[in-house]
């Protein structure tokens, strides 16, 4: 995906300054930038069009973070390179900031190390499952302690998060990358970009080509004073610059070529406590022409992030020109779903009409390859995509036997996925960023030797990055069972010939973790084609070898107690303290979950007492009541008491938002429940007989307040002719590429104008903007639910539950969508995750909210099953004390998309009494859930029986504690009448709040 679209948006945390990002982007170019094409002089061409990215701060008043120093150290062993990049970042702003950077690495690269300075010393990271890494980082960040997190997002995309970058202070970050050098003209090519986005205070670059003679190393491009010298280890280059600002473009590069003898290159080392090898051997390929196809399926990824794919048009033109007959082409344009198939006839040299059709397709929406209607008689499939699936099941569902030519033209792509797809089908990966148009066409027209099988008696778990012979070499890695081994490489040629090569391994371990990490990279790429099926193995590989993978991240913590709390391998200096604390925590946690269930039973018992109580519906008397009605929900208090409570709550909020940390929710101590389970069940069944009728609502009317954004584009979109609306949207989009609000607002216009398919396409851009950002994914899924497309929302919610299983909202949102989609069993199971687990204290109240929804879904499913003769739900997981449906006349639930945010919901009844965090039980029995001050909500208002009249719902944005320069918060409100009954009616609305203390009217419900 182009960096300008998904990598740097105003909706994620502040990015590190332009120069820092440019340096981190140098990670991708340390030997892995596009392979230079030979020029007439026989030397290497400069990089084609590399430019350092430019990133703006979310807040115009914020100053960019300065790059005080950058150090790049590269060690070369044959065609293998290890690069260490150290950055010193200075924050000139008067406030602490969190830094976040997204950057792509190219094919062959993998992050194998990450370190962050803690108390002035660099501390190496520990490998963790990805979801756990996010949970740990965010939990610790809220306590104002130092965490650092490096994770893969999609494909070979990486995200680095550092907190804090102190006001007027510095942080040091070190990233280590291993890679295989691309070859050109028989040499491995190392490339380091030296053009940064702004001045670098101190720049140091060193390259050491171990065991390489001076005559085998060629300096292709470098600053004038850079020289190669012979050193003890081999050939070296050292470069130092102050206040460095190199010219941008093709001249701002350091490029070095290293030639080798042609003998197999073998590295042996130990990683994860086991010996591994990684080897490469030269092999001359023999290419022959593929049979000319009669029918070509062309899959064209037209998602918003695929704009760079336009560069593949010359490759396609060259391919069709070289075919010697007229071809039938079935065009499948794919965005958030495949468009109808169109048929073209392309004669040699007649690519123009098809090219015009491709150019006319706007790049818009997400990429969803769940269903590809490939014609059964297609001889070959040309799949133009970057491989980064952002919607649906995030897979390429290709079930045909025709070879796939995966053609990529984007700088950032999931090349491992595309390589495996091409290998599996006998096709090829064609990278238009590396090849000329003629070279790309040749890669599709010709094929040669392939690896058919790897075998060895003394090595196991053999892997290769590709089964094709590429760049004149074969690569293989595996785990050694002996000090000596022979690996047999069985090859097969398209003409039927077979050949077996022998790779002999007799090398002492001398290269540390490199070989094991190389094996881990290739094995992970092999498993990642179906990452969900192999998630446990992927995590084990990452943990053993310390790499960042599809399901794993690297994290650095400060405190020994945190290493113990999250069960992470301790750094050497903290090992003893972590072991001691771990033993104490294990003893304390033995009964945590059971204690939580006991606490839930007590809360639900109080909730039932509230529901069984009859509250007055008349207007309150002027005389202040002498007593209070107490319960688990809250209390109906006097005006003075309510005022005091509000003052106390406001004071507490002020302390929280001033920086006081949130405490973890400690489960209440276990206490005996008065009724035995059987007796309580009988009582519940008796009460349930009168449940449904008790909360019937007499003709309610829900009027949602239309929230109309005042953005300048809205007037033009709303006034556009229906036939021209999409063109107007595309015209406006150029100015709002990184604005989630724009896509939500524009999608709403399409929905309102009766263009739901275009509305879904526009809305799906939220999945493209920032890879695996659960805030944006939640917005996307919520809006799909609001559009009554739960079938599309469920895969998004499932992805969120994988990314953030530590947040109860992930499971609650999924459960509600499943229920709305007619899947009550899965819904109940998901909601039980919310009810049964003790969550962080910032999620106060969500267990009881989810329990009400679980029981309502179960009751409705039971009622539907009695009439449809359906199998009853399996409720065996649900504690019997928690099973009772409590229908409501009116229920309002409000949630929001920004973490660490406090938004208050107010509901004013016909008596004029307002239910809020400060008045949690009204005179007529309106109950408000606990105040959610530190998460995403939700907050819930419940009313069993409703007095006739109007109920006004308002939302107030109290504030947030985010350490990023963030924009507004999107609020989702769900109003339900007849909750828990067959007459239940839901209405959704969304709005945005941007200013502290802002209050907005959300909805009005009239009960007649």
mmCIF file of N, CA and C in Angstrom, residues 431-531:
data_model
loop_
_atom_site.group_PDB
_atom_site.id
_atom_site.type_symbol
_atom_site.label_atom_id
_atom_site.label_comp_id
_atom_site.label_asym_id
_atom_site.label_seq_id
_atom_site.Cartn_x
_atom_site.Cartn_y
_atom_site.Cartn_z
ATOM 1 N N UNK A 431 7.266 -8.363 -9.541
ATOM 2 C CA UNK A 431 7.323 -7.111 -8.797
ATOM 3 C C UNK A 431 7.650 -5.973 -9.752
ATOM 4 N N UNK A 432 6.642 -5.180 -10.074
ATOM 5 C CA UNK A 432 6.821 -4.091 -11.029
ATOM 6 C C UNK A 432 7.666 -2.960 -10.468
ATOM 7 N N UNK A 433 7.934 -2.974 -9.140
ATOM 8 C CA UNK A 433 8.827 -1.965 -8.577
ATOM 9 C C UNK A 433 10.285 -2.328 -8.820
ATOM 10 N N UNK A 434 10.559 -3.596 -9.179
ATOM 11 C CA UNK A 434 11.931 -4.055 -9.374
ATOM 12 C C UNK A 434 12.266 -4.296 -10.830
ATOM 13 N N UNK A 435 11.273 -4.635 -11.637
ATOM 14 C CA UNK A 435 11.518 -5.078 -13.002
ATOM 15 C C UNK A 435 11.066 -4.034 -14.002
ATOM 16 N N UNK A 436 11.707 -4.033 -15.153
ATOM 17 C CA UNK A 436 11.222 -3.239 -16.272
ATOM 18 C C UNK A 436 9.968 -3.899 -16.820
ATOM 19 N N UNK A 437 9.264 -3.190 -17.701
ATOM 20 C CA UNK A 437 8.069 -3.771 -18.308
ATOM 21 C C UNK A 437 8.416 -5.044 -19.067
ATOM 22 N N UNK A 438 9.524 -5.015 -19.807
ATOM 23 C CA UNK A 438 9.920 -6.206 -20.566
ATOM 24 C C UNK A 438 10.317 -7.331 -19.617
ATOM 25 N N UNK A 439 11.015 -6.994 -18.539
ATOM 26 C CA UNK A 439 11.418 -8.013 -17.581
ATOM 27 C C UNK A 439 10.220 -8.645 -16.894
ATOM 28 N N UNK A 440 9.204 -7.832 -16.563
ATOM 29 C CA UNK A 440 8.001 -8.369 -15.957
ATOM 30 C C UNK A 440 7.257 -9.294 -16.891
ATOM 31 N N UNK A 441 7.177 -8.904 -18.170
ATOM 32 C CA UNK A 441 6.511 -9.763 -19.148
ATOM 33 C C UNK A 441 7.248 -11.083 -19.299
ATOM 34 N N UNK A 442 8.579 -11.031 -19.328
ATOM 35 C CA UNK A 442 9.359 -12.261 -19.450
ATOM 36 C C UNK A 442 9.130 -13.184 -18.260
ATOM 37 N N UNK A 443 8.991 -12.609 -17.057
ATOM 38 C CA UNK A 443 8.753 -13.426 -15.867
ATOM 39 C C UNK A 443 7.437 -14.174 -15.962
ATOM 40 N N UNK A 444 6.446 -13.615 -16.662
ATOM 41 C CA UNK A 444 5.159 -14.296 -16.828
ATOM 42 C C UNK A 444 5.171 -15.280 -17.984
ATOM 43 N N UNK A 445 5.969 -14.990 -19.013
ATOM 44 C CA UNK A 445 5.990 -15.836 -20.202
ATOM 45 C C UNK A 445 6.878 -17.061 -20.033
ATOM 46 N N UNK A 446 7.905 -16.958 -19.194
ATOM 47 C CA UNK A 446 8.894 -18.019 -19.073
ATOM 48 C C UNK A 446 8.835 -18.664 -17.701
ATOM 49 N N UNK A 447 9.189 -19.926 -17.651
ATOM 50 C CA UNK A 447 9.350 -20.596 -16.360
ATOM 51 C C UNK A 447 10.443 -21.644 -16.489
ATOM 52 N N UNK A 448 10.945 -22.046 -15.329
ATOM 53 C CA UNK A 448 12.094 -22.945 -15.354
ATOM 54 C C UNK A 448 12.081 -23.900 -14.176
ATOM 55 N N UNK A 449 13.273 -24.173 -13.632
ATOM 56 C CA UNK A 449 13.415 -25.154 -12.565
ATOM 57 C C UNK A 449 12.679 -24.720 -11.298
ATOM 58 N N UNK A 450 12.095 -25.711 -10.604
ATOM 59 C CA UNK A 450 11.446 -25.492 -9.326
ATOM 60 C C UNK A 450 11.890 -26.565 -8.339
ATOM 61 N N UNK A 451 11.880 -26.186 -7.065
ATOM 62 C CA UNK A 451 12.181 -27.167 -6.018
ATOM 63 C C UNK A 451 10.946 -28.043 -5.811
ATOM 64 N N UNK A 452 11.117 -29.342 -6.005
ATOM 65 C CA UNK A 452 10.018 -30.273 -5.824
ATOM 66 C C UNK A 452 9.987 -30.850 -4.411
ATOM 67 N N UNK A 453 11.186 -31.028 -3.814
ATOM 68 C CA UNK A 453 11.242 -31.644 -2.490
ATOM 69 C C UNK A 453 12.577 -31.325 -1.835
ATOM 70 N N UNK A 454 12.569 -31.157 -0.497
ATOM 71 C CA UNK A 454 13.775 -31.009 0.302
ATOM 72 C C UNK A 454 13.848 -32.197 1.247
ATOM 73 N N UNK A 455 15.032 -32.816 1.365
ATOM 74 C CA UNK A 455 15.158 -33.966 2.245
ATOM 75 C C UNK A 455 16.525 -34.043 2.886
ATOM 76 N N UNK A 456 16.585 -34.619 4.095
ATOM 77 C CA UNK A 456 17.845 -34.795 4.796
ATOM 78 C C UNK A 456 17.661 -35.799 5.925
ATOM 79 N N UNK A 457 18.711 -36.581 6.196
ATOM 80 C CA UNK A 457 18.694 -37.496 7.336
ATOM 81 C C UNK A 457 19.238 -36.846 8.600
ATOM 82 N N UNK A 458 19.919 -35.710 8.463
ATOM 83 C CA UNK A 458 20.567 -35.068 9.610
ATOM 84 C C UNK A 458 20.073 -33.654 9.859
ATOM 85 N N UNK A 459 19.030 -33.240 9.158
ATOM 86 C CA UNK A 459 18.423 -31.926 9.367
ATOM 87 C C UNK A 459 16.916 -32.070 9.191
ATOM 88 N N UNK A 460 16.180 -31.245 9.877
ATOM 89 C CA UNK A 460 14.720 -31.331 9.815
ATOM 90 C C UNK A 460 14.112 -29.951 9.673
ATOM 91 N N UNK A 461 12.799 -29.923 9.447
ATOM 92 C CA UNK A 461 12.038 -28.685 9.274
ATOM 93 C C UNK A 461 12.676 -27.799 8.212
ATOM 94 N N UNK A 462 12.953 -28.387 7.063
ATOM 95 C CA UNK A 462 13.596 -27.669 5.967
ATOM 96 C C UNK A 462 12.591 -26.739 5.294
ATOM 97 N N UNK A 463 13.020 -25.511 5.017
ATOM 98 C CA UNK A 463 12.151 -24.525 4.375
ATOM 99 C C UNK A 463 12.943 -23.776 3.317
ATOM 100 N N UNK A 464 12.210 -23.184 2.389
ATOM 101 C CA UNK A 464 12.810 -22.332 1.366
ATOM 102 C C UNK A 464 11.902 -21.123 1.173
ATOM 103 N N UNK A 465 12.438 -19.946 0.875
ATOM 104 C CA UNK A 465 11.578 -18.770 0.709
ATOM 105 C C UNK A 465 10.713 -18.849 -0.535
ATOM 106 N N UNK A 466 11.148 -19.598 -1.544
ATOM 107 C CA UNK A 466 10.371 -19.787 -2.761
ATOM 108 C C UNK A 466 10.813 -21.073 -3.431
ATOM 109 N N UNK A 467 9.890 -21.741 -4.068
ATOM 110 C CA UNK A 467 10.244 -22.976 -4.781
ATOM 111 C C UNK A 467 10.837 -22.693 -6.147
ATOM 112 N N UNK A 468 10.801 -21.444 -6.599
ATOM 113 C CA UNK A 468 11.395 -21.088 -7.891
ATOM 114 C C UNK A 468 12.880 -20.779 -7.719
ATOM 115 N N UNK A 469 13.636 -21.080 -8.737
ATOM 116 C CA UNK A 469 15.032 -20.632 -8.776
ATOM 117 C C UNK A 469 15.012 -19.156 -9.165
ATOM 118 N N UNK A 470 15.485 -18.302 -8.267
ATOM 119 C CA UNK A 470 15.415 -16.866 -8.519
ATOM 120 C C UNK A 470 16.789 -16.234 -8.381
ATOM 121 N N UNK A 471 17.057 -15.271 -9.261
ATOM 122 C CA UNK A 471 18.314 -14.525 -9.241
ATOM 123 C C UNK A 471 19.517 -15.466 -9.251
ATOM 124 N N UNK A 472 19.349 -16.624 -9.905
ATOM 125 C CA UNK A 472 20.461 -17.556 -10.061
ATOM 126 C C UNK A 472 20.895 -18.247 -8.790
ATOM 127 N N UNK A 473 19.988 -18.412 -7.822
ATOM 128 C CA UNK A 473 20.376 -19.069 -6.584
ATOM 129 C C UNK A 473 19.190 -19.798 -5.957
ATOM 130 N N UNK A 474 19.542 -20.755 -5.099
ATOM 131 C CA UNK A 474 18.574 -21.515 -4.317
ATOM 132 C C UNK A 474 18.895 -21.273 -2.850
ATOM 133 N N UNK A 475 17.871 -21.059 -2.042
ATOM 134 C CA UNK A 475 18.066 -20.808 -0.616
ATOM 135 C C UNK A 475 17.297 -21.852 0.182
ATOM 136 N N UNK A 476 17.893 -22.293 1.290
ATOM 137 C CA UNK A 476 17.257 -23.284 2.140
ATOM 138 C C UNK A 476 17.756 -23.104 3.574
ATOM 139 N N UNK A 477 16.920 -23.426 4.544
ATOM 140 C CA UNK A 477 17.293 -23.346 5.965
ATOM 141 C C UNK A 477 16.614 -24.486 6.703
ATOM 142 N N UNK A 478 17.166 -24.828 7.879
ATOM 143 C CA UNK A 478 16.570 -25.902 8.661
ATOM 144 C C UNK A 478 17.258 -26.069 9.996
ATOM 145 N N UNK A 479 16.737 -26.985 10.784
ATOM 146 C CA UNK A 479 17.284 -27.292 12.103
ATOM 147 C C UNK A 479 18.220 -28.487 11.999
ATOM 148 N N UNK A 480 19.413 -28.365 12.565
ATOM 149 C CA UNK A 480 20.421 -29.427 12.497
ATOM 150 C C UNK A 480 20.241 -30.416 13.641
ATOM 151 N N UNK A 481 20.418 -31.696 13.318
ATOM 152 C CA UNK A 481 20.406 -32.745 14.330
ATOM 153 C C UNK A 481 21.800 -33.299 14.585
ATOM 154 N N UNK A 482 22.769 -32.852 13.817
ATOM 155 C CA UNK A 482 24.152 -33.305 13.943
ATOM 156 C C UNK A 482 25.056 -32.162 13.517
ATOM 157 N N UNK A 483 26.354 -32.302 13.801
ATOM 158 C CA UNK A 483 27.313 -31.257 13.416
ATOM 159 C C UNK A 483 27.551 -31.256 11.918
ATOM 160 N N UNK A 484 27.248 -32.350 11.255
ATOM 161 C CA UNK A 484 27.385 -32.450 9.807
ATOM 162 C C UNK A 484 26.058 -32.910 9.227
ATOM 163 N N UNK A 485 25.740 -32.430 8.038
ATOM 164 C CA UNK A 485 24.483 -32.807 7.414
ATOM 165 C C UNK A 485 24.572 -32.645 5.903
ATOM 166 N N UNK A 486 23.763 -33.422 5.211
ATOM 167 C CA UNK A 486 23.597 -33.255 3.776
ATOM 168 C C UNK A 486 22.127 -33.048 3.485
ATOM 169 N N UNK A 487 21.841 -32.028 2.697
ATOM 170 C CA UNK A 487 20.473 -31.721 2.305
ATOM 171 C C UNK A 487 20.338 -31.993 0.816
ATOM 172 N N UNK A 488 19.378 -32.827 0.449
ATOM 173 C CA UNK A 488 19.104 -33.130 -0.954
ATOM 174 C C UNK A 488 17.995 -32.227 -1.459
ATOM 175 N N UNK A 489 18.265 -31.532 -2.558
ATOM 176 C CA UNK A 489 17.323 -30.590 -3.157
ATOM 177 C C UNK A 489 16.877 -31.166 -4.490
ATOM 178 N N UNK A 490 15.657 -31.682 -4.530
ATOM 179 C CA UNK A 490 15.122 -32.287 -5.748
ATOM 180 C C UNK A 490 14.446 -31.217 -6.589
ATOM 181 N N UNK A 491 14.883 -31.084 -7.837
ATOM 182 C CA UNK A 491 14.367 -30.072 -8.758
ATOM 183 C C UNK A 491 13.605 -30.733 -9.898
ATOM 184 N N UNK A 492 12.634 -30.011 -10.442
ATOM 185 C CA UNK A 492 11.895 -30.489 -11.598
ATOM 186 C C UNK A 492 11.771 -29.342 -12.593
ATOM 187 N N UNK A 493 11.856 -29.672 -13.886
ATOM 188 C CA UNK A 493 11.795 -28.679 -14.954
ATOM 189 C C UNK A 493 10.485 -28.829 -15.715
ATOM 190 N N UNK A 494 9.958 -27.770 -16.298
ATOM 191 C CA UNK A 494 8.701 -27.887 -17.042
ATOM 192 C C UNK A 494 8.746 -28.906 -18.173
ATOM 193 N N UNK A 495 9.937 -29.185 -18.705
ATOM 194 C CA UNK A 495 10.019 -30.167 -19.796
ATOM 195 C C UNK A 495 10.079 -31.607 -19.283
ATOM 196 N N UNK A 496 9.965 -31.783 -17.961
ATOM 197 C CA UNK A 496 9.932 -33.129 -17.393
ATOM 198 C C UNK A 496 11.230 -33.598 -16.787
ATOM 199 N N UNK A 497 12.315 -32.901 -17.026
ATOM 200 C CA UNK A 497 13.599 -33.307 -16.449
ATOM 201 C C UNK A 497 13.597 -33.151 -14.933
ATOM 202 N N UNK A 498 14.362 -33.990 -14.270
ATOM 203 C CA UNK A 498 14.530 -33.908 -12.824
ATOM 204 C C UNK A 498 16.003 -33.940 -12.472
ATOM 205 N N UNK A 499 16.332 -33.306 -11.362
ATOM 206 C CA UNK A 499 17.729 -33.235 -10.946
ATOM 207 C C UNK A 499 17.774 -33.071 -9.430
ATOM 208 N N UNK A 500 18.790 -33.646 -8.801
ATOM 209 C CA UNK A 500 18.954 -33.524 -7.351
ATOM 210 C C UNK A 500 20.305 -32.921 -7.033
ATOM 211 N N UNK A 501 20.301 -31.870 -6.236
ATOM 212 C CA UNK A 501 21.532 -31.228 -5.789
ATOM 213 C C UNK A 501 21.796 -31.618 -4.348
ATOM 214 N N UNK A 502 23.072 -31.710 -3.991
ATOM 215 C CA UNK A 502 23.468 -32.034 -2.616
ATOM 216 C C UNK A 502 24.135 -30.820 -1.984
ATOM 217 N N UNK A 503 23.617 -30.388 -0.837
ATOM 218 C CA UNK A 503 24.204 -29.295 -0.067
ATOM 219 C C UNK A 503 24.823 -29.896 1.184
ATOM 220 N N UNK A 504 26.133 -29.797 1.301
ATOM 221 C CA UNK A 504 26.840 -30.358 2.456
ATOM 222 C C UNK A 504 27.093 -29.261 3.491
ATOM 223 N N UNK A 505 26.759 -29.575 4.733
ATOM 224 C CA UNK A 505 26.905 -28.619 5.834
ATOM 225 C C UNK A 505 27.924 -29.183 6.803
ATOM 226 N N UNK A 506 29.044 -28.500 6.936
ATOM 227 C CA UNK A 506 30.117 -28.921 7.836
ATOM 228 C C UNK A 506 30.816 -27.674 8.348
ATOM 229 N N UNK A 507 30.055 -26.825 8.987
ATOM 230 C CA UNK A 507 30.552 -25.523 9.423
ATOM 231 C C UNK A 507 30.281 -25.349 10.907
ATOM 232 N N UNK A 508 31.231 -24.827 11.625
ATOM 233 C CA UNK A 508 31.058 -24.571 13.047
ATOM 234 C C UNK A 508 30.120 -23.381 13.252
ATOM 235 N N UNK A 509 29.400 -23.445 14.351
ATOM 236 C CA UNK A 509 28.504 -22.336 14.690
ATOM 237 C C UNK A 509 29.315 -21.080 14.953
ATOM 238 N N UNK A 510 29.049 -20.042 14.173
ATOM 239 C CA UNK A 510 29.850 -18.821 14.317
ATOM 240 C C UNK A 510 29.049 -17.554 14.061
ATOM 241 N N UNK A 511 27.801 -17.677 13.692
ATOM 242 C CA UNK A 511 27.040 -16.487 13.304
ATOM 243 C C UNK A 511 25.848 -16.233 14.215
ATOM 244 N N UNK A 512 25.910 -16.729 15.443
ATOM 245 C CA UNK A 512 24.878 -16.400 16.426
ATOM 246 C C UNK A 512 23.500 -16.867 16.008
ATOM 247 N N UNK A 513 22.529 -15.975 16.181
ATOM 248 C CA UNK A 513 21.127 -16.330 15.950
ATOM 249 C C UNK A 513 20.705 -16.175 14.487
ATOM 250 N N UNK A 514 21.585 -15.660 13.642
ATOM 251 C CA UNK A 514 21.201 -15.391 12.258
ATOM 252 C C UNK A 514 20.516 -16.566 11.570
ATOM 253 N N UNK A 515 21.144 -17.753 11.529
ATOM 254 C CA UNK A 515 20.522 -18.846 10.768
ATOM 255 C C UNK A 515 19.144 -19.234 11.309
ATOM 256 N N UNK A 516 19.028 -19.299 12.649
ATOM 257 C CA UNK A 516 17.731 -19.636 13.215
ATOM 258 C C UNK A 516 16.677 -18.594 12.918
ATOM 259 N N UNK A 517 17.067 -17.337 12.937
ATOM 260 C CA UNK A 517 16.112 -16.281 12.625
ATOM 261 C C UNK A 517 15.743 -16.289 11.149
ATOM 262 N N UNK A 518 16.703 -16.665 10.287
ATOM 263 C CA UNK A 518 16.390 -16.799 8.863
ATOM 264 C C UNK A 518 15.373 -17.919 8.652
ATOM 265 N N UNK A 519 15.624 -19.058 9.327
ATOM 266 C CA UNK A 519 14.661 -20.159 9.247
ATOM 267 C C UNK A 519 13.296 -19.717 9.769
ATOM 268 N N UNK A 520 13.280 -19.009 10.879
ATOM 269 C CA UNK A 520 12.021 -18.573 11.475
ATOM 270 C C UNK A 520 11.257 -17.656 10.526
ATOM 271 N N UNK A 521 11.982 -16.799 9.829
ATOM 272 C CA UNK A 521 11.335 -15.890 8.878
ATOM 273 C C UNK A 521 10.674 -16.671 7.757
ATOM 274 N N UNK A 522 11.400 -17.619 7.155
ATOM 275 C CA UNK A 522 10.862 -18.369 6.023
ATOM 276 C C UNK A 522 9.746 -19.314 6.457
ATOM 277 N N UNK A 523 9.888 -19.933 7.618
ATOM 278 C CA UNK A 523 8.837 -20.819 8.106
ATOM 279 C C UNK A 523 7.578 -20.024 8.441
ATOM 280 N N UNK A 524 7.741 -18.861 9.031
ATOM 281 C CA UNK A 524 6.581 -18.030 9.351
ATOM 282 C C UNK A 524 5.859 -17.597 8.091
ATOM 283 N N UNK A 525 6.610 -17.242 7.056
ATOM 284 C CA UNK A 525 5.979 -16.870 5.788
ATOM 285 C C UNK A 525 5.208 -18.039 5.198
ATOM 286 N N UNK A 526 5.726 -19.236 5.375
ATOM 287 C CA UNK A 526 5.056 -20.437 4.887
ATOM 288 C C UNK A 526 3.736 -20.659 5.610
ATOM 289 N N UNK A 527 3.718 -20.431 6.926
ATOM 290 C CA UNK A 527 2.520 -20.651 7.725
ATOM 291 C C UNK A 527 1.523 -19.497 7.610
ATOM 292 N N UNK A 528 1.995 -18.309 7.272
ATOM 293 C CA UNK A 528 1.149 -17.119 7.304
ATOM 294 C C UNK A 528 0.087 -17.112 6.227
ATOM 295 N N UNK A 529 0.182 -18.002 5.227
ATOM 296 C CA UNK A 529 -0.871 -18.062 4.212
ATOM 297 C C UNK A 529 -2.203 -18.435 4.862
ATOM 298 N N UNK A 530 -2.130 -19.159 5.986
ATOM 299 C CA UNK A 530 -3.321 -19.435 6.792
ATOM 300 C C UNK A 530 -2.948 -19.206 8.254
ATOM 301 N N UNK A 531 -2.755 -17.946 8.604
ATOM 302 C CA UNK A 531 -2.231 -17.592 9.923
ATOM 303 C C UNK A 531 -3.158 -18.017 11.045
#
